[in-house]
Short mmCIF file of C-alpha atoms and ligand atoms in Angstrom, two decimals:
data_model
loop_
_atom_site.label_atom_id
_atom_site.label_comp_id
_atom_site.label_asym_id
_atom_site.label_seq_id
_atom_site.Cartn_x
_atom_site.Cartn_y
_atom_site.Cartn_z
CA MET A 1 -6.60 -19.59 15.39
CA ASN A 2 -9.01 -19.37 12.49
CA LEU A 3 -8.21 -16.44 10.23
CA LEU A 4 -10.11 -14.73 7.47
CA VAL A 5 -8.15 -12.49 5.10
CA VAL A 6 -10.21 -10.11 2.95
CA GLY A 7 -8.74 -9.29 -0.46
CA GLY A 8 -7.28 -10.98 -3.49
CA GLY A 9 -4.20 -9.10 -4.67
CA GLY A 10 -0.45 -9.36 -4.28
CA ARG A 11 -0.57 -7.67 -0.87
CA GLU A 12 -3.02 -10.24 0.47
CA HIS A 13 -1.02 -13.11 -1.04
CA ALA A 14 2.06 -11.87 0.82
CA LEU A 15 0.05 -11.58 4.07
CA CYS A 16 -1.35 -15.11 3.66
CA TRP A 17 2.10 -16.51 2.83
CA LYS A 18 3.50 -15.00 6.01
CA LEU A 19 0.52 -15.88 8.21
CA ALA A 20 0.60 -19.47 6.94
CA GLN A 21 4.04 -19.83 8.59
CA SER A 22 2.62 -19.09 12.04
CA PRO A 23 2.51 -22.01 14.50
CA LYS A 24 -0.62 -20.37 15.96
CA LEU A 25 -2.62 -20.78 12.75
CA SER A 26 -5.25 -23.54 12.47
CA ARG A 27 -7.23 -22.47 9.42
CA LEU A 28 -6.79 -19.71 6.86
CA VAL A 29 -9.64 -18.56 4.63
CA ALA A 30 -9.38 -15.82 2.01
CA ALA A 31 -12.18 -13.87 0.31
CA PRO A 32 -11.84 -13.83 -2.63
CA GLY A 33 -8.16 -14.85 -2.63
CA ASN A 34 -6.35 -15.77 -5.84
CA PRO A 35 -4.63 -18.85 -7.32
CA GLY A 36 -1.39 -18.07 -5.46
CA MET A 37 -3.18 -17.65 -2.14
CA ALA A 38 -4.92 -20.97 -2.73
CA ARG A 39 -1.62 -22.62 -1.79
CA HIS A 40 -2.01 -21.31 1.78
CA ALA A 41 -5.71 -20.57 2.20
CA ALA A 42 -9.18 -21.84 1.35
CA CYS A 43 -10.38 -19.24 -1.17
CA VAL A 44 -14.05 -18.23 -1.24
CA ALA A 45 -15.24 -16.34 -4.33
CA MET A 46 -16.71 -13.09 -2.99
CA SER A 47 -16.42 -9.39 -3.68
CA VAL A 48 -14.63 -7.34 -1.01
CA ASP A 49 -17.59 -4.96 -1.32
CA ASP A 50 -20.05 -7.67 -0.24
CA HIS A 51 -20.00 -6.76 3.45
CA ASP A 52 -22.99 -8.97 4.31
CA GLY A 53 -21.34 -11.93 2.61
CA ILE A 54 -18.05 -11.32 4.45
CA VAL A 55 -19.81 -11.09 7.84
CA ARG A 56 -21.63 -14.37 7.10
CA LEU A 57 -18.36 -16.00 6.04
CA ALA A 58 -16.63 -14.86 9.25
CA GLU A 59 -19.53 -16.33 11.26
CA ARG A 60 -19.49 -19.60 9.34
CA GLU A 61 -15.73 -19.95 9.73
CA ARG A 62 -15.81 -18.85 13.39
CA ALA A 63 -12.99 -16.47 12.56
CA ASP A 64 -10.84 -15.54 15.56
CA LEU A 65 -9.34 -12.71 13.55
CA VAL A 66 -10.31 -10.93 10.33
CA VAL A 67 -7.56 -9.12 8.42
CA VAL A 68 -8.85 -6.58 5.89
CA GLY A 69 -6.28 -5.95 3.12
CA PRO A 70 -7.65 -3.22 0.79
CA GLU A 71 -8.70 0.35 1.55
CA VAL A 72 -12.08 0.42 -0.20
CA PRO A 73 -13.91 -1.90 2.26
CA LEU A 74 -12.19 -0.18 5.23
CA VAL A 75 -13.30 3.27 4.11
CA ALA A 76 -16.79 1.84 3.54
CA GLY A 77 -16.97 0.55 7.14
CA LEU A 78 -16.40 -3.21 6.83
CA ALA A 79 -14.29 -3.29 10.02
CA ASP A 80 -17.12 -1.59 11.97
CA ARG A 81 -19.65 -4.12 10.68
CA LEU A 82 -17.45 -7.02 11.77
CA ARG A 83 -16.64 -5.46 15.18
CA ASP A 84 -20.34 -4.90 15.81
CA LYS A 85 -20.72 -8.66 15.42
CA GLY A 86 -17.98 -9.27 17.98
CA PHE A 87 -15.08 -10.13 15.65
CA ALA A 88 -11.48 -9.07 16.25
CA VAL A 89 -10.54 -7.08 13.15
CA PHE A 90 -7.17 -5.90 11.90
CA GLY A 91 -8.03 -2.68 10.07
CA PRO A 92 -9.50 0.66 11.16
CA GLY A 93 -13.19 1.53 11.22
CA ALA A 94 -14.63 4.03 8.76
CA ALA A 95 -14.06 7.06 10.98
CA ALA A 96 -10.30 6.38 11.23
CA ALA A 97 -10.07 5.10 7.63
CA ALA A 98 -11.06 8.61 6.55
CA LEU A 99 -7.33 9.34 6.91
CA GLU A 100 -7.11 7.70 3.48
CA GLY A 101 -10.70 8.19 2.33
CA SER A 102 -10.55 11.99 2.48
CA LYS A 103 -7.37 13.95 1.89
CA ALA A 104 -9.09 17.06 3.25
CA PHE A 105 -9.82 15.22 6.53
CA ALA A 106 -6.23 13.94 6.68
CA LYS A 107 -4.77 17.42 6.13
CA ASP A 108 -7.10 18.90 8.73
CA LEU A 109 -6.00 16.29 11.29
CA MET A 110 -2.35 17.02 10.51
CA THR A 111 -2.92 20.72 11.07
CA ARG A 112 -4.74 20.14 14.36
CA ALA A 113 -2.05 17.72 15.59
CA GLY A 114 0.91 19.83 14.42
CA ILE A 115 2.19 17.13 12.04
CA PRO A 116 4.65 18.33 9.37
CA THR A 117 3.11 18.29 5.88
CA ALA A 118 2.91 20.41 2.72
CA ARG A 119 1.08 23.80 2.87
CA TYR A 120 -2.38 23.35 1.43
CA GLY A 121 -5.88 24.57 0.82
CA THR A 122 -9.15 22.65 0.45
CA PHE A 123 -11.66 23.77 -2.20
CA THR A 124 -15.14 22.92 -3.44
CA GLU A 125 -15.04 25.62 -6.18
CA ALA A 126 -12.63 25.79 -9.10
CA ALA A 127 -11.94 29.55 -9.12
CA PRO A 128 -10.51 29.82 -5.58
CA ALA A 129 -8.55 26.57 -6.16
CA ARG A 130 -6.93 28.17 -9.23
CA ALA A 131 -6.21 31.34 -7.28
CA PHE A 132 -4.51 29.33 -4.51
CA CYS A 133 -2.31 27.57 -7.11
CA ARG A 134 -1.08 31.06 -8.09
CA GLU A 135 -0.40 31.91 -4.47
CA LEU A 136 1.73 28.77 -4.04
CA GLY A 137 3.39 28.99 -7.49
CA ALA A 138 4.41 26.06 -9.73
CA PRO A 139 5.18 23.23 -9.34
CA VAL A 140 2.04 22.49 -7.37
CA VAL A 141 0.04 19.34 -6.57
CA VAL A 142 -3.73 19.00 -7.18
CA LYS A 143 -5.42 16.10 -5.37
CA ALA A 144 -8.92 14.68 -5.60
CA ASP A 145 -10.21 14.48 -2.02
CA GLY A 146 -11.59 10.94 -2.15
CA LEU A 147 -10.37 7.48 -3.15
CA ALA A 148 -9.20 7.38 -6.78
CA ALA A 149 -7.26 4.10 -6.97
CA GLY A 150 -3.95 5.92 -6.49
CA LYS A 151 -4.53 8.18 -9.50
CA GLY A 152 -6.05 11.21 -7.78
CA ALA A 153 -2.80 13.14 -7.10
CA ILE A 154 -1.69 15.23 -10.06
CA VAL A 155 1.75 16.80 -9.88
CA CYS A 156 1.63 19.96 -12.04
CA ALA A 157 4.85 21.46 -13.40
CA THR A 158 3.13 24.68 -14.52
CA LEU A 159 0.10 26.74 -13.50
CA ALA A 160 -1.47 25.86 -16.87
CA ASP A 161 -1.17 22.16 -15.94
CA ALA A 162 -2.74 22.93 -12.56
CA ASP A 163 -5.68 24.63 -14.27
CA VAL A 164 -6.19 21.50 -16.41
CA ALA A 165 -5.95 19.25 -13.33
CA ILE A 166 -8.59 21.31 -11.53
CA THR A 167 -10.83 21.11 -14.61
CA ARG A 168 -10.38 17.32 -14.75
CA CYS A 169 -11.26 16.89 -11.05
CA MET A 170 -13.96 19.47 -10.48
CA GLU A 171 -15.56 20.17 -13.84
CA ARG A 172 -15.07 17.01 -15.89
CA ARG A 173 -15.43 14.85 -12.76
CA GLU A 174 -12.86 12.33 -14.02
CA PHE A 175 -12.65 10.89 -10.50
CA GLY A 176 -16.40 11.04 -9.89
CA VAL A 177 -17.47 12.39 -6.50
CA ALA A 178 -13.91 11.83 -5.22
CA GLY A 179 -12.89 14.98 -7.13
CA ALA A 180 -15.78 17.25 -6.09
CA THR A 181 -13.48 18.58 -3.36
CA VAL A 182 -9.79 19.13 -4.15
CA VAL A 183 -6.75 19.70 -2.00
CA VAL A 184 -4.14 21.96 -3.58
CA GLU A 185 -0.73 21.66 -2.00
CA GLU A 186 2.84 22.81 -2.11
CA PHE A 187 5.22 20.56 -4.05
CA LEU A 188 7.71 18.87 -1.71
CA ARG A 189 11.23 17.94 -2.79
CA GLY A 190 13.16 15.01 -1.38
CA GLU A 191 13.25 11.26 -1.17
CA GLU A 192 9.94 9.40 -0.84
CA VAL A 193 9.61 6.63 1.74
CA SER A 194 6.70 4.37 2.72
CA PHE A 195 6.66 3.96 6.52
CA PHE A 196 4.55 1.33 8.29
CA ALA A 197 3.46 1.32 11.93
CA LEU A 198 0.95 -0.79 13.86
CA SER A 199 -1.52 0.49 16.44
CA ASN A 200 -3.80 -1.32 18.89
CA GLY A 201 -5.95 1.74 19.49
CA ALA A 202 -3.80 3.03 22.34
CA ALA A 203 -0.12 2.25 21.70
CA CYS A 204 1.88 1.87 18.50
CA VAL A 205 5.06 0.24 17.22
CA PRO A 206 7.09 0.86 14.05
CA LEU A 207 7.10 -2.08 11.64
CA SER A 208 9.22 -1.27 8.63
CA ALA A 209 10.04 1.18 5.86
CA ALA A 210 10.19 0.55 2.12
CA GLN A 211 10.39 2.43 -1.14
CA ASP A 212 8.20 1.80 -4.13
CA HIS A 213 8.50 2.69 -7.80
CA LYS A 214 5.25 4.27 -8.96
CA THR A 215 5.77 5.06 -12.63
CA VAL A 216 5.57 2.49 -15.40
CA PHE A 217 9.00 2.99 -17.00
CA ASP A 218 12.61 2.85 -15.83
CA GLY A 219 14.11 6.04 -14.45
CA ASP A 220 10.76 7.07 -12.91
CA ARG A 221 9.31 7.99 -16.31
CA GLY A 222 5.84 7.45 -17.76
CA ALA A 223 2.39 7.21 -16.24
CA ASN A 224 1.74 6.42 -12.59
CA THR A 225 0.70 2.86 -11.76
CA GLY A 226 -0.41 1.06 -8.62
CA GLY A 227 3.32 0.35 -8.06
CA MET A 228 5.86 -1.47 -10.24
CA GLY A 229 8.15 -2.71 -7.49
CA ALA A 230 9.45 -2.09 -3.99
CA PHE A 231 12.42 -2.75 -1.75
CA THR A 232 13.32 -2.74 1.93
CA PRO A 233 15.33 -1.60 3.89
CA VAL A 234 15.74 2.04 2.85
CA ALA A 235 19.24 3.39 3.46
CA SER A 236 18.10 6.85 4.60
CA MET A 237 15.71 5.42 7.21
CA ASP A 238 18.29 4.83 9.93
CA ALA A 239 17.39 4.34 13.59
CA ALA A 240 17.42 8.10 14.27
CA MET A 241 15.04 8.82 11.35
CA HIS A 242 12.76 5.95 12.46
CA ALA A 243 12.56 7.47 15.94
CA ARG A 244 11.96 10.97 14.56
CA VAL A 245 9.13 9.77 12.27
CA MET A 246 7.50 7.93 15.17
CA ARG A 247 7.77 10.97 17.47
CA GLU A 248 6.87 13.78 15.05
CA ILE A 249 4.38 11.99 12.80
CA VAL A 250 3.11 8.53 13.73
CA GLU A 251 2.42 8.99 17.46
CA PRO A 252 0.64 12.36 17.01
CA THR A 253 -1.43 10.87 14.16
CA PHE A 254 -2.70 8.00 16.29
CA ALA A 255 -3.26 10.35 19.23
CA GLY A 256 -5.14 12.80 17.01
CA ILE A 257 -7.43 10.17 15.56
CA ALA A 258 -8.10 8.72 19.03
CA ARG A 259 -9.04 12.25 20.25
CA ASP A 260 -11.57 12.29 17.42
CA GLY A 261 -13.12 9.21 19.04
CA ALA A 262 -11.81 6.79 16.41
CA PRO A 263 -9.03 4.66 17.92
CA TYR A 264 -6.97 3.02 15.20
CA ARG A 265 -6.50 -0.74 15.13
CA GLY A 266 -4.43 -1.81 12.18
CA VAL A 267 -1.49 -0.70 10.10
CA LEU A 268 -0.90 2.91 9.13
CA PHE A 269 1.14 3.48 5.99
CA VAL A 270 2.57 6.98 5.98
CA GLY A 271 3.82 8.26 2.62
CA LEU A 272 6.74 10.47 3.63
CA MET A 273 8.90 12.98 1.85
CA LEU A 274 12.31 13.32 3.47
CA THR A 275 12.76 17.03 2.76
CA ALA A 276 15.68 19.29 3.67
CA GLY A 277 13.45 20.50 6.53
CA GLY A 278 12.80 16.99 7.86
CA PRO A 279 10.23 14.26 7.16
CA LYS A 280 6.81 15.48 5.99
CA VAL A 281 3.60 13.57 5.29
CA ILE A 282 2.51 13.27 1.64
CA GLU A 283 -0.42 11.00 2.39
CA TYR A 284 -1.82 8.41 4.74
CA ASN A 285 -3.03 4.98 3.75
CA VAL A 286 -4.94 2.79 6.18
CA ARG A 287 -3.58 -0.58 5.00
CA PHE A 288 -0.36 -2.14 3.79
CA GLY A 289 1.10 -0.83 0.53
CA ASP A 290 1.06 -2.97 -2.56
CA PRO A 291 3.82 -3.89 -3.55
CA GLU A 292 5.64 -2.71 -0.39
CA CYS A 293 3.84 -5.41 1.61
CA GLN A 294 5.35 -8.15 -0.56
CA ALA A 295 8.90 -6.98 0.19
CA ILE A 296 8.20 -6.31 3.89
CA MET A 297 6.59 -9.71 4.48
CA ALA A 298 9.43 -11.48 2.68
CA ALA A 299 12.06 -9.72 4.81
CA MET A 300 10.18 -9.86 8.10
CA GLU A 301 11.56 -11.96 10.96
CA GLY A 302 9.30 -13.71 13.43
CA ASP A 303 5.59 -14.36 13.57
CA LEU A 304 3.19 -11.84 12.00
CA LEU A 305 0.04 -13.34 13.51
CA PRO A 306 0.52 -12.24 17.17
CA LEU A 307 1.23 -8.68 15.97
CA LEU A 308 -1.95 -8.42 13.91
CA ASP A 309 -3.95 -10.15 16.63
CA ALA A 310 -2.73 -7.81 19.39
CA ALA A 311 -3.45 -4.76 17.23
CA ALA A 312 -6.95 -6.05 16.48
CA ARG A 313 -7.77 -6.81 20.13
CA GLY A 314 -6.22 -3.76 21.74
CA ALA A 315 -3.79 -6.06 23.57
CA PRO A 316 -0.14 -5.12 24.32
CA LEU A 317 1.77 -5.02 21.03
CA PRO A 318 4.85 -7.22 20.80
CA THR A 319 7.90 -5.38 19.44
CA PRO A 320 8.47 -6.59 15.88
CA ASP A 321 11.87 -8.25 15.40
CA PRO A 322 14.06 -6.00 13.25
CA ALA A 323 14.42 -7.43 9.74
CA ALA A 324 17.92 -8.79 9.26
CA ARG A 325 17.53 -9.30 5.51
CA ALA A 326 16.70 -7.17 2.49
CA ALA A 327 13.90 -7.89 0.03
CA VAL A 328 12.91 -6.68 -3.42
CA CYS A 329 9.61 -7.15 -5.25
CA VAL A 330 9.55 -6.73 -9.05
CA VAL A 331 6.03 -6.43 -10.48
CA VAL A 332 5.44 -8.17 -13.79
CA ALA A 333 2.58 -6.43 -15.61
CA SER A 334 0.30 -7.08 -18.57
CA GLY A 335 1.13 -5.50 -21.94
CA GLY A 336 -0.55 -2.09 -22.06
CA TYR A 337 -0.80 -1.62 -18.28
CA PRO A 338 -1.51 0.97 -16.77
CA GLY A 339 -3.69 1.53 -19.84
CA ARG A 340 -5.88 -1.13 -21.44
CA TYR A 341 -4.53 -4.67 -21.43
CA PRO A 342 -5.70 -8.14 -22.46
CA THR A 343 -6.42 -10.92 -19.92
CA GLY A 344 -6.59 -14.70 -20.09
CA LEU A 345 -3.03 -15.15 -21.42
CA PRO A 346 -1.22 -18.31 -20.25
CA ILE A 347 1.68 -17.74 -17.83
CA ASP A 348 4.73 -20.02 -17.87
CA GLY A 349 7.71 -20.33 -15.59
CA ILE A 350 6.35 -19.51 -12.12
CA ASP A 351 7.70 -22.77 -10.64
CA GLU A 352 11.09 -22.27 -12.31
CA ALA A 353 11.21 -18.71 -10.95
CA GLU A 354 10.56 -19.98 -7.42
CA ARG A 355 13.52 -22.37 -7.73
CA VAL A 356 15.86 -19.36 -7.55
CA PRO A 357 17.08 -19.35 -3.91
CA GLY A 358 15.23 -16.81 -1.76
CA VAL A 359 12.47 -16.19 -4.32
CA VAL A 360 8.71 -16.33 -3.85
CA VAL A 361 6.25 -15.30 -6.57
CA PHE A 362 3.19 -13.51 -5.22
CA HIS A 363 0.10 -13.54 -7.42
CA ALA A 364 -1.74 -10.27 -7.99
CA GLY A 365 -3.81 -10.49 -11.19
CA THR A 366 -4.05 -14.18 -12.09
CA ALA A 367 -6.80 -16.75 -12.59
CA LEU A 368 -6.78 -20.52 -12.78
CA PRO A 369 -9.27 -21.84 -15.29
CA ASP A 370 -8.77 -25.46 -16.45
CA GLY A 371 -5.37 -25.84 -17.98
CA GLY A 372 -3.10 -23.52 -16.00
CA VAL A 373 -2.53 -20.06 -14.61
CA VAL A 374 -3.51 -17.12 -16.84
CA THR A 375 -3.34 -13.35 -16.56
CA ALA A 376 -6.37 -11.64 -15.04
CA GLY A 377 -5.24 -8.11 -14.18
CA GLY A 378 -2.83 -5.26 -14.91
CA ARG A 379 -0.28 -6.14 -12.29
CA VAL A 380 0.03 -9.90 -12.66
CA LEU A 381 2.85 -11.15 -10.41
CA GLY A 382 5.16 -9.78 -7.72
CA VAL A 383 8.45 -11.62 -8.03
CA THR A 384 10.00 -11.20 -4.60
CA ALA A 385 13.49 -12.11 -3.42
CA THR A 386 15.21 -11.93 -0.04
CA ALA A 387 18.97 -11.75 0.40
CA ASP A 388 21.61 -10.24 2.67
CA ASP A 389 21.42 -6.85 1.00
CA VAL A 390 19.33 -5.00 -1.59
CA PRO A 391 21.74 -5.52 -4.54
CA ALA A 392 21.81 -9.30 -3.94
CA ALA A 393 18.00 -9.37 -3.66
CA VAL A 394 17.73 -7.37 -6.90
CA GLU A 395 19.98 -9.89 -8.64
CA ALA A 396 17.91 -12.87 -7.43
CA ALA A 397 14.59 -11.22 -8.28
CA TYR A 398 15.64 -10.46 -11.87
CA THR A 399 17.09 -13.97 -12.32
CA ALA A 400 13.64 -15.25 -11.38
CA VAL A 401 11.74 -12.72 -13.54
CA ALA A 402 13.75 -13.92 -16.57
CA ARG A 403 12.16 -17.37 -16.14
CA ILE A 404 8.59 -16.06 -16.40
CA ARG A 405 6.86 -15.72 -19.75
CA PHE A 406 3.52 -14.47 -20.97
CA GLU A 407 2.59 -12.54 -24.09
CA GLY A 408 3.20 -8.81 -23.79
CA MET A 409 4.60 -8.94 -20.22
CA HIS A 410 6.61 -5.96 -19.09
CA TYR A 411 8.44 -4.88 -15.97
CA ARG A 412 10.87 -2.24 -14.82
CA ARG A 413 14.55 -3.14 -14.90
CA ASP A 414 15.63 -0.68 -12.20
CA ILE A 415 13.69 -1.80 -9.12
CA GLY A 416 15.85 -1.44 -6.01
CA ARG A 417 18.67 0.16 -7.93
CA ARG A 418 17.82 3.61 -6.56
CA ASN A 419 18.96 2.34 -3.15
CA ALA A 420 22.26 1.11 -4.57
CA THR A 421 22.96 4.57 -6.04
CA GLN A 422 22.18 6.22 -2.70
CA GLU A 423 24.45 3.87 -0.81
CA ALA A 424 27.27 4.46 -3.28
CA SER A 425 26.93 8.26 -3.18
P1 LIG B 1 -0.62 10.41 -3.23
O1 LIG B 1 -1.74 9.76 -3.99
O2 LIG B 1 -1.04 11.54 -2.37
O3 LIG B 1 0.30 9.43 -2.59
O4 LIG B 1 0.33 11.03 -4.34
C1 LIG B 1 0.88 10.21 -5.35
C2 LIG B 1 2.29 10.65 -5.63
O5 LIG B 1 2.32 12.03 -6.04
C3 LIG B 1 3.19 10.60 -4.43
O6 LIG B 1 3.70 9.33 -4.21
C4 LIG B 1 4.25 11.61 -4.78
O7 LIG B 1 5.20 11.04 -5.65
C5 LIG B 1 3.47 12.66 -5.52
N1 LIG B 1 3.08 13.73 -4.59
C6 LIG B 1 1.93 13.84 -3.91
N2 LIG B 1 1.92 14.94 -3.14
C7 LIG B 1 3.10 15.54 -3.33
C8 LIG B 1 3.70 16.75 -2.84
N3 LIG B 1 3.06 17.56 -2.00
N4 LIG B 1 4.94 17.07 -3.29
C9 LIG B 1 5.58 16.27 -4.15
N5 LIG B 1 5.09 15.15 -4.68
C10 LIG B 1 3.85 14.78 -4.27
#
């Protein structure tokens, strides 16, 4: 099969690494890809927003399957464009991708389908939004409706903070049009889990669960980032919880979106809170998580390609083999990230890091001008290790991270250690 993967971050590197192991693969092309993906794929410089260019590339490459990694092109309708041209596409069309593209739409679907989630209200005016915050009481969560690169959810400890958050979204327009509508919701307490399921438009199968670490500093302190690390499996997601999440959340979500006339072909990433009252949805994403994908791909048994292909074509979905191993991804970031950071700094030690048994280094923000790999983004590398259990994978990942050097690099030292504490307690 000829495959085209759209995207150029750590998530897409992990997908390409896994797909490259498939005996069914003939040719792998990535747009735009990155220097790490270039080991497995022919990389074509192209923006993921250049839908015309991507359609032409798929035609030129006679792609049997197109896998769309990031949410922005999905929400903007890239999968529809490609399907209209007859391509099999892994990734939902715009109507279904609204599950991520509009939090108000997602909450409305959950209400209609009876899916457990936080109490909420949707507002286009600041005054009633502020009044609803008072009705719920602090802490409360204020969310920009649209895509905001993971930064649009503001957890507010006090009503004064909530007032500021509403001002930032609706009056100062810090998130642009994404914040013109806000969702105000009840604060949920519990453990957060990222749950992944595949759908072919009619049926669905669970894939895996992981946990990520969103804040920049150890102990879940500091600003939110795109994700500083992830691990799988998650101790609290036992077989019974998997089955409950499928029954109460995932299956009704796919059924609800199909009733809306938008059958879902791709991966659904459900952000869950395991509350005292059971699992509840925090958010939907219409693609793999980054960096959860790195850990899930590393731990995954069997061939990924037939799963993605069946989902894309609406064919019967094979049951994914349960992962027998654990995996941990530690993100190594540029100095200053998630604020301003320099780029173009030389990176040393990637090969040495990959000599640690079980380790693969996924590239996220790197470039390869003449003379060697340099930094080119905030999250630079995802150092990923597989082992028999999470503590052993943590150990291997940090042994590898210690071999990587670039000026100003920083990373969290506690990735995967939350799981160890849970298991011990
Ligand atoms: P989101 O962009 O909706 O995933 O939100 C980002 C983060 O904010 C989540 O991963 C949670 O840690 C937190 N969050 C969002 N909504 C809630 C909620 N209703 N209760 C508690 N925490 C939340």
